[in-house]
Short mmCIF file of C-alpha atoms in Angstrom, two decimals:
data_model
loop_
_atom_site.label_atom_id
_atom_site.label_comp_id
_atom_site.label_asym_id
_atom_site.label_seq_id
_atom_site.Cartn_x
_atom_site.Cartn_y
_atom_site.Cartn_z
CA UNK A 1 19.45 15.69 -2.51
CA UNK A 2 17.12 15.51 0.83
CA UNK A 3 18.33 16.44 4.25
CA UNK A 4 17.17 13.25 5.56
CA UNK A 5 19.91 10.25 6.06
CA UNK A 6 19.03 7.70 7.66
CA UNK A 7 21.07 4.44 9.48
CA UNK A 8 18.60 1.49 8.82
CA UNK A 9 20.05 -1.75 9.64
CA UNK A 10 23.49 -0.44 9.28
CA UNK A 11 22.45 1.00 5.60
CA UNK A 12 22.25 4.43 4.86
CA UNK A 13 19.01 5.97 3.38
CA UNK A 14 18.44 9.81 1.85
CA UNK A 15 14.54 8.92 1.08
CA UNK A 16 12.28 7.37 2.18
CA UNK A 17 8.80 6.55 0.03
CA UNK A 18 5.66 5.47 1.53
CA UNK A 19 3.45 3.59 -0.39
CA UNK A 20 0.11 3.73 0.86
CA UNK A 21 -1.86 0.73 -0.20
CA UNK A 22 -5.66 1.29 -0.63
CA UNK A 23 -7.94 0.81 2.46
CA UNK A 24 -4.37 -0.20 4.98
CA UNK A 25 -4.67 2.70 7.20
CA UNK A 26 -2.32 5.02 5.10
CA UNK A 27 -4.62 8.15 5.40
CA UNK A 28 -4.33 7.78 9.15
CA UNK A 29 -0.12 7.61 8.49
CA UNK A 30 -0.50 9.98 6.20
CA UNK A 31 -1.63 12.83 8.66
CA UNK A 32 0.65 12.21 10.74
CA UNK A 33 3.55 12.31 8.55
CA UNK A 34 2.41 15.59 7.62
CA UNK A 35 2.66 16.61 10.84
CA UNK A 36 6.69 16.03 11.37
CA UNK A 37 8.40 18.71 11.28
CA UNK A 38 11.87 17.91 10.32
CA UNK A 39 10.89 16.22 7.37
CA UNK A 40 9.78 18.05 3.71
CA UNK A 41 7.38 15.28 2.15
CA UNK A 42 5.22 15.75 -1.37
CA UNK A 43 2.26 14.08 -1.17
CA UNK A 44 1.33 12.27 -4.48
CA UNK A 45 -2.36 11.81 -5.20
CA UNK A 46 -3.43 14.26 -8.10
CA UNK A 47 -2.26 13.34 -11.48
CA UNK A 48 0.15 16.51 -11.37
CA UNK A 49 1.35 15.83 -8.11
CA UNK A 50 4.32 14.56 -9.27
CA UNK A 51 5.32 17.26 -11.27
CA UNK A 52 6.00 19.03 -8.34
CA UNK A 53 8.73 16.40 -6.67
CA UNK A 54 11.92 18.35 -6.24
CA UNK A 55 15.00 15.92 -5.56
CA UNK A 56 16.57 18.90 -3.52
CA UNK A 57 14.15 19.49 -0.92
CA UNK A 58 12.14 16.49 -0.67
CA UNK A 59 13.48 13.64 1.55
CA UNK A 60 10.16 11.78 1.86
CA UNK A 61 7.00 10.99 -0.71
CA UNK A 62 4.12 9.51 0.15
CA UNK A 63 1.26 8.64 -1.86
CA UNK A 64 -1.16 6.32 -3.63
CA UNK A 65 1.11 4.04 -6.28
CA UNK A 66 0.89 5.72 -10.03
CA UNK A 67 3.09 5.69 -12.93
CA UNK A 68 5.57 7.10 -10.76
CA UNK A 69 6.25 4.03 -8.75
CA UNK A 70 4.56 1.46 -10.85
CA UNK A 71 7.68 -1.03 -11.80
CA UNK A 72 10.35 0.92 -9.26
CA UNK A 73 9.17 -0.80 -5.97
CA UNK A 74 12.65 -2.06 -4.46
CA UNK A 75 14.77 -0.34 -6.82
CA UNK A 76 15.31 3.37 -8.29
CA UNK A 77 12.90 6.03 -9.15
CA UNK A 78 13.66 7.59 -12.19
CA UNK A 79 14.37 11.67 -11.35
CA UNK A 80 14.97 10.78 -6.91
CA UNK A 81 18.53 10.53 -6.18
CA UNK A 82 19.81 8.71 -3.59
CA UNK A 83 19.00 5.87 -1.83
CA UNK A 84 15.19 4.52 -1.13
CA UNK A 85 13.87 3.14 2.12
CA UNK A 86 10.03 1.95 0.89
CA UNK A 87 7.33 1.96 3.31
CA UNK A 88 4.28 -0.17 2.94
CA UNK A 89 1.28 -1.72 5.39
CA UNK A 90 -0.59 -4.30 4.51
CA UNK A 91 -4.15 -5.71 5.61
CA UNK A 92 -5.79 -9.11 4.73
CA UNK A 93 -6.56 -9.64 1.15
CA UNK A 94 -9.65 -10.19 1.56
CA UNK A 95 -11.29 -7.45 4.23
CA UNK A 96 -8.81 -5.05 1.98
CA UNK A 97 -10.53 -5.89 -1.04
CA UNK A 98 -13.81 -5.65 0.93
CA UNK A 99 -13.20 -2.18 1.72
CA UNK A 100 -11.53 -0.80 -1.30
CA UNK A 101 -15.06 -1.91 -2.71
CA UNK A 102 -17.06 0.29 -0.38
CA UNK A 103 -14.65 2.90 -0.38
CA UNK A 104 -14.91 3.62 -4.26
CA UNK A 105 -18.89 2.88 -4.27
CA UNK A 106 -19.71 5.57 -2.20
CA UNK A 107 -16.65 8.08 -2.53
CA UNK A 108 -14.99 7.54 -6.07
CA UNK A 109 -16.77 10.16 -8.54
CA UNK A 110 -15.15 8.42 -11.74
CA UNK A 111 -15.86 5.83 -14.03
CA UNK A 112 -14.91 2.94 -11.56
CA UNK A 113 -17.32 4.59 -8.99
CA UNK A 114 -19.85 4.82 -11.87
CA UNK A 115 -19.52 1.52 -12.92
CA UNK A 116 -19.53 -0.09 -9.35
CA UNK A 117 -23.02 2.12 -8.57
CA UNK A 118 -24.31 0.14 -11.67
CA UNK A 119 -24.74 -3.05 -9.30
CA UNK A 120 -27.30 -3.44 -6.25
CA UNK A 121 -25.11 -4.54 -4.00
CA UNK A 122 -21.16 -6.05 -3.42
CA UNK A 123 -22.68 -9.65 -4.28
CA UNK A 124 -24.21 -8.98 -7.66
CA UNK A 125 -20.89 -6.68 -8.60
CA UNK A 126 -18.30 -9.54 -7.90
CA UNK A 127 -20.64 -12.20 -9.64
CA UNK A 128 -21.44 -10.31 -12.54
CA UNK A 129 -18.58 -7.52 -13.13
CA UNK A 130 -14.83 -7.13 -12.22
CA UNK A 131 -11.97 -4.50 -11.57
CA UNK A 132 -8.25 -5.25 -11.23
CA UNK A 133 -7.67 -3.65 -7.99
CA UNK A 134 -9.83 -6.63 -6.26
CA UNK A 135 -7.80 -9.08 -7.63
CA UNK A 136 -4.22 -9.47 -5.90
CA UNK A 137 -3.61 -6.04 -6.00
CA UNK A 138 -0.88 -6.03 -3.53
CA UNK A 139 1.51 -8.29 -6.14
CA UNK A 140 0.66 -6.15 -9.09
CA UNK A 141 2.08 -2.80 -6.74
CA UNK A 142 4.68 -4.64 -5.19
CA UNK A 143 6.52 -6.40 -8.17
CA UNK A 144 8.71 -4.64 -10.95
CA UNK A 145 6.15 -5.70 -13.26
CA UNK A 146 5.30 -1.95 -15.03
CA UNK A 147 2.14 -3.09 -16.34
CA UNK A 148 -0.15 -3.79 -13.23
CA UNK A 149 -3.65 -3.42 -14.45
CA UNK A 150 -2.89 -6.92 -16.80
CA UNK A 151 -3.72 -9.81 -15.57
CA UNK A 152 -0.30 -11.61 -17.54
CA UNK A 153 2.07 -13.12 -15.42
CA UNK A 154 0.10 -13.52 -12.43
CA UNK A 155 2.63 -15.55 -10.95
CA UNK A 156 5.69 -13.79 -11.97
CA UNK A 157 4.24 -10.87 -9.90
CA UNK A 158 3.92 -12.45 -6.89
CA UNK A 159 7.13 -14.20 -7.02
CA UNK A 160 8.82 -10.70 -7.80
CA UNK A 161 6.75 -9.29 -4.73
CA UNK A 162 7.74 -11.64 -2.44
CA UNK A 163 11.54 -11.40 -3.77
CA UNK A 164 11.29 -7.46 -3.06
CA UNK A 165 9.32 -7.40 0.49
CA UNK A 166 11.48 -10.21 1.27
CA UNK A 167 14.80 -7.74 0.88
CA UNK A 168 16.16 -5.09 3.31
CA UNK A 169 14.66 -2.18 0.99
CA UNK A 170 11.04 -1.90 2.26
CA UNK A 171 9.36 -2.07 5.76
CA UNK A 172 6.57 -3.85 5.93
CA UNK A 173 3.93 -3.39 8.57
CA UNK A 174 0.40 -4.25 9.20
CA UNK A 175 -3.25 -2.51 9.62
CA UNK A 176 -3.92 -5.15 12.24
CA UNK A 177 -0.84 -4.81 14.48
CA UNK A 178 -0.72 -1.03 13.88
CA UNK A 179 0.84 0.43 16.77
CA UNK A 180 3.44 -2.12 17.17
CA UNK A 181 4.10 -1.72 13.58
CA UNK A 182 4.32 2.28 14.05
CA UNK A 183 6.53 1.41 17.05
CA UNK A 184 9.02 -0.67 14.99
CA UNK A 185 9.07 1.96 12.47
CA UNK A 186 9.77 4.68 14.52
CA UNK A 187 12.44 2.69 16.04
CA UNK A 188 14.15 2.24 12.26
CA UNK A 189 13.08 6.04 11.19
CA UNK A 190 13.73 7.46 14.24
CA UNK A 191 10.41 9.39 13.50
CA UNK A 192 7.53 9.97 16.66
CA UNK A 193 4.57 8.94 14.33
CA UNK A 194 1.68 8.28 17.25
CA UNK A 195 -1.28 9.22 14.97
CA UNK A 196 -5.19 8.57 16.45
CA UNK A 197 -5.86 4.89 17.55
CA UNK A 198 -9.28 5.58 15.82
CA UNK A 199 -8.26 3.88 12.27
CA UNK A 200 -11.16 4.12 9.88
CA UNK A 201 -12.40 1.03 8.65
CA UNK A 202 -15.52 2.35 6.97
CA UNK A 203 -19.33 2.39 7.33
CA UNK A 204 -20.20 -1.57 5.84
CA UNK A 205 -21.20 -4.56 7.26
CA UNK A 206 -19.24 -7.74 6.79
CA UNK A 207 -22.94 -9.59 7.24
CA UNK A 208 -23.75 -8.35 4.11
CA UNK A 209 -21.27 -9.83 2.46
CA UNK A 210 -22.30 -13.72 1.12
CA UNK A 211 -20.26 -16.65 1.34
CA UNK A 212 -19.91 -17.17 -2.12
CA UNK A 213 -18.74 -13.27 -2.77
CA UNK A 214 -16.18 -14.20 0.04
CA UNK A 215 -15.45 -17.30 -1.86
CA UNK A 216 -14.63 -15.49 -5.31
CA UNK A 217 -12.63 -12.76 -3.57
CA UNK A 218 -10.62 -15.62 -1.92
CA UNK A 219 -10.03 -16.88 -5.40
CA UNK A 220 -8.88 -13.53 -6.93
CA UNK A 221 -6.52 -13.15 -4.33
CA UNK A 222 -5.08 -16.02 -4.38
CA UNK A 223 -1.44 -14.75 -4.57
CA UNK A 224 -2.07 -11.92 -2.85
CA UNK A 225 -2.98 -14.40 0.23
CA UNK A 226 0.53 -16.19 -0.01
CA UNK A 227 2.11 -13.42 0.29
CA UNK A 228 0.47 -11.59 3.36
CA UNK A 229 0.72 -14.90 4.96
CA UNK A 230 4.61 -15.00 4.30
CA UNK A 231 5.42 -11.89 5.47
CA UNK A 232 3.09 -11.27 8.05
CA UNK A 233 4.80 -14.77 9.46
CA UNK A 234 8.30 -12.95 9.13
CA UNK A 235 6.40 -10.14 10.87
CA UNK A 236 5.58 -12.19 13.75
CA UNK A 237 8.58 -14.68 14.02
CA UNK A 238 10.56 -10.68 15.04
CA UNK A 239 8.13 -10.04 17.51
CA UNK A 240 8.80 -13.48 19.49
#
């Protein structure tokens, strides 16, 4: 088991796991995290990353959600002992989605970066093609539904999402209250994670985005909007 034990809302914690969410400031977090140094964390972003996760030593994982995590949000990881604080920020369905598109058309060297590069532009892609991260892709992570790239049970997903962010397992915090949200978690952790105020939100125009593409991403994410409207008003009824 990890060094680390933690007194969260008079609960005891011996890991904590932060999901980082596509395009919601995690690679900011994530360099800062690095940078503690009381704290042994595996970063999980390779496909044999995980391979490497040793329940002895490590007392915090962070990385982008795999087969690893997929199903085990709020719950136990299968091979970590102990018991699981979850970390997660969130960002507005729709700029997320936005984003994540940009973000694989011009960095992502496989076949979803491919296949995106097949279309002119963000307007033609979401009228003609589709990929299952753009469509309520923070229910499909957040749930303990295994099987997140299926569209099934929709609805089941966001109602277990909003079950599991609604517990006392995961901190929830937001790309567009950042700092307080740091603040608050530092204040839980007891970690000093200050990282640059610079967050990178990428190299696009919004302008170039139509109204109709806005439209149809509003549509896919429809549950996804429900629930960052729910917890981001839990978010806010703490800070009054």
């Amino acid at each position: 088991m990890g060094v680390l034990v933690l007194e969260l809302k008079n609960k005891l914690y011996d890991k904590l796991v932060f999901i980082h969410l596509t395009k919601t400031a995690g690679g900011t977090l994530k360099s800062e995290v690095g940078r503690q140094s009381d704290i042994n964390p595996l970063f999980v972003y390779d496909k044999d990353d995980w391979g490497k996760y040793d329940d002895s030593t490590h007392d915090v994982i962070y990385g982008h959600p795999d087969t690893w995590l997929f199903g085990n949000v709020g719950k136990e990881i299968p091979g970590v002992s102990g018991r699981i604080k979850y970390i997660a920020f969130l960002r507005h369905p729709i700029l997320r989605t936005i984003s994540h598109y940009y973000h694989l058309r011009n960095h992502d060297e496989g076949p979803v970066g491919k296949k995106i590069r097949q279309f002119p532009d963000i307007n033609v892609f979401f009228n003609e093609s589709y990929h299952w991260e753009f469509e309520n892709y923070f229910c499909r992570i957040l749930s303990n539904h295994e099987n997140v790239t299926s569209n099934d049970n929709m609805e089941s997903k966001f109602l277990s999402a909003m079950d599991i962010l609604g517990g006392d397992r995961v901190f929830v915090g937001f790309q567009e209250f950042f700092d307080y949200s740091l603040q608050r978690l530092n204040h839980e952790i007891g970690f000093k994670l200050a990282p640059d105020k610079n967050i990178n939100i990428g190299g696009y125009s919004l302008f170039d985005v139509s109204d109709e593409t806005i439209g149809l991403i509003k549509r896919l994410n429809h549950f996804d909007l429900r629930l960052y409207k729910t917890a981001l008003s839990d978010f806010l009824d703490e800070m009054d």
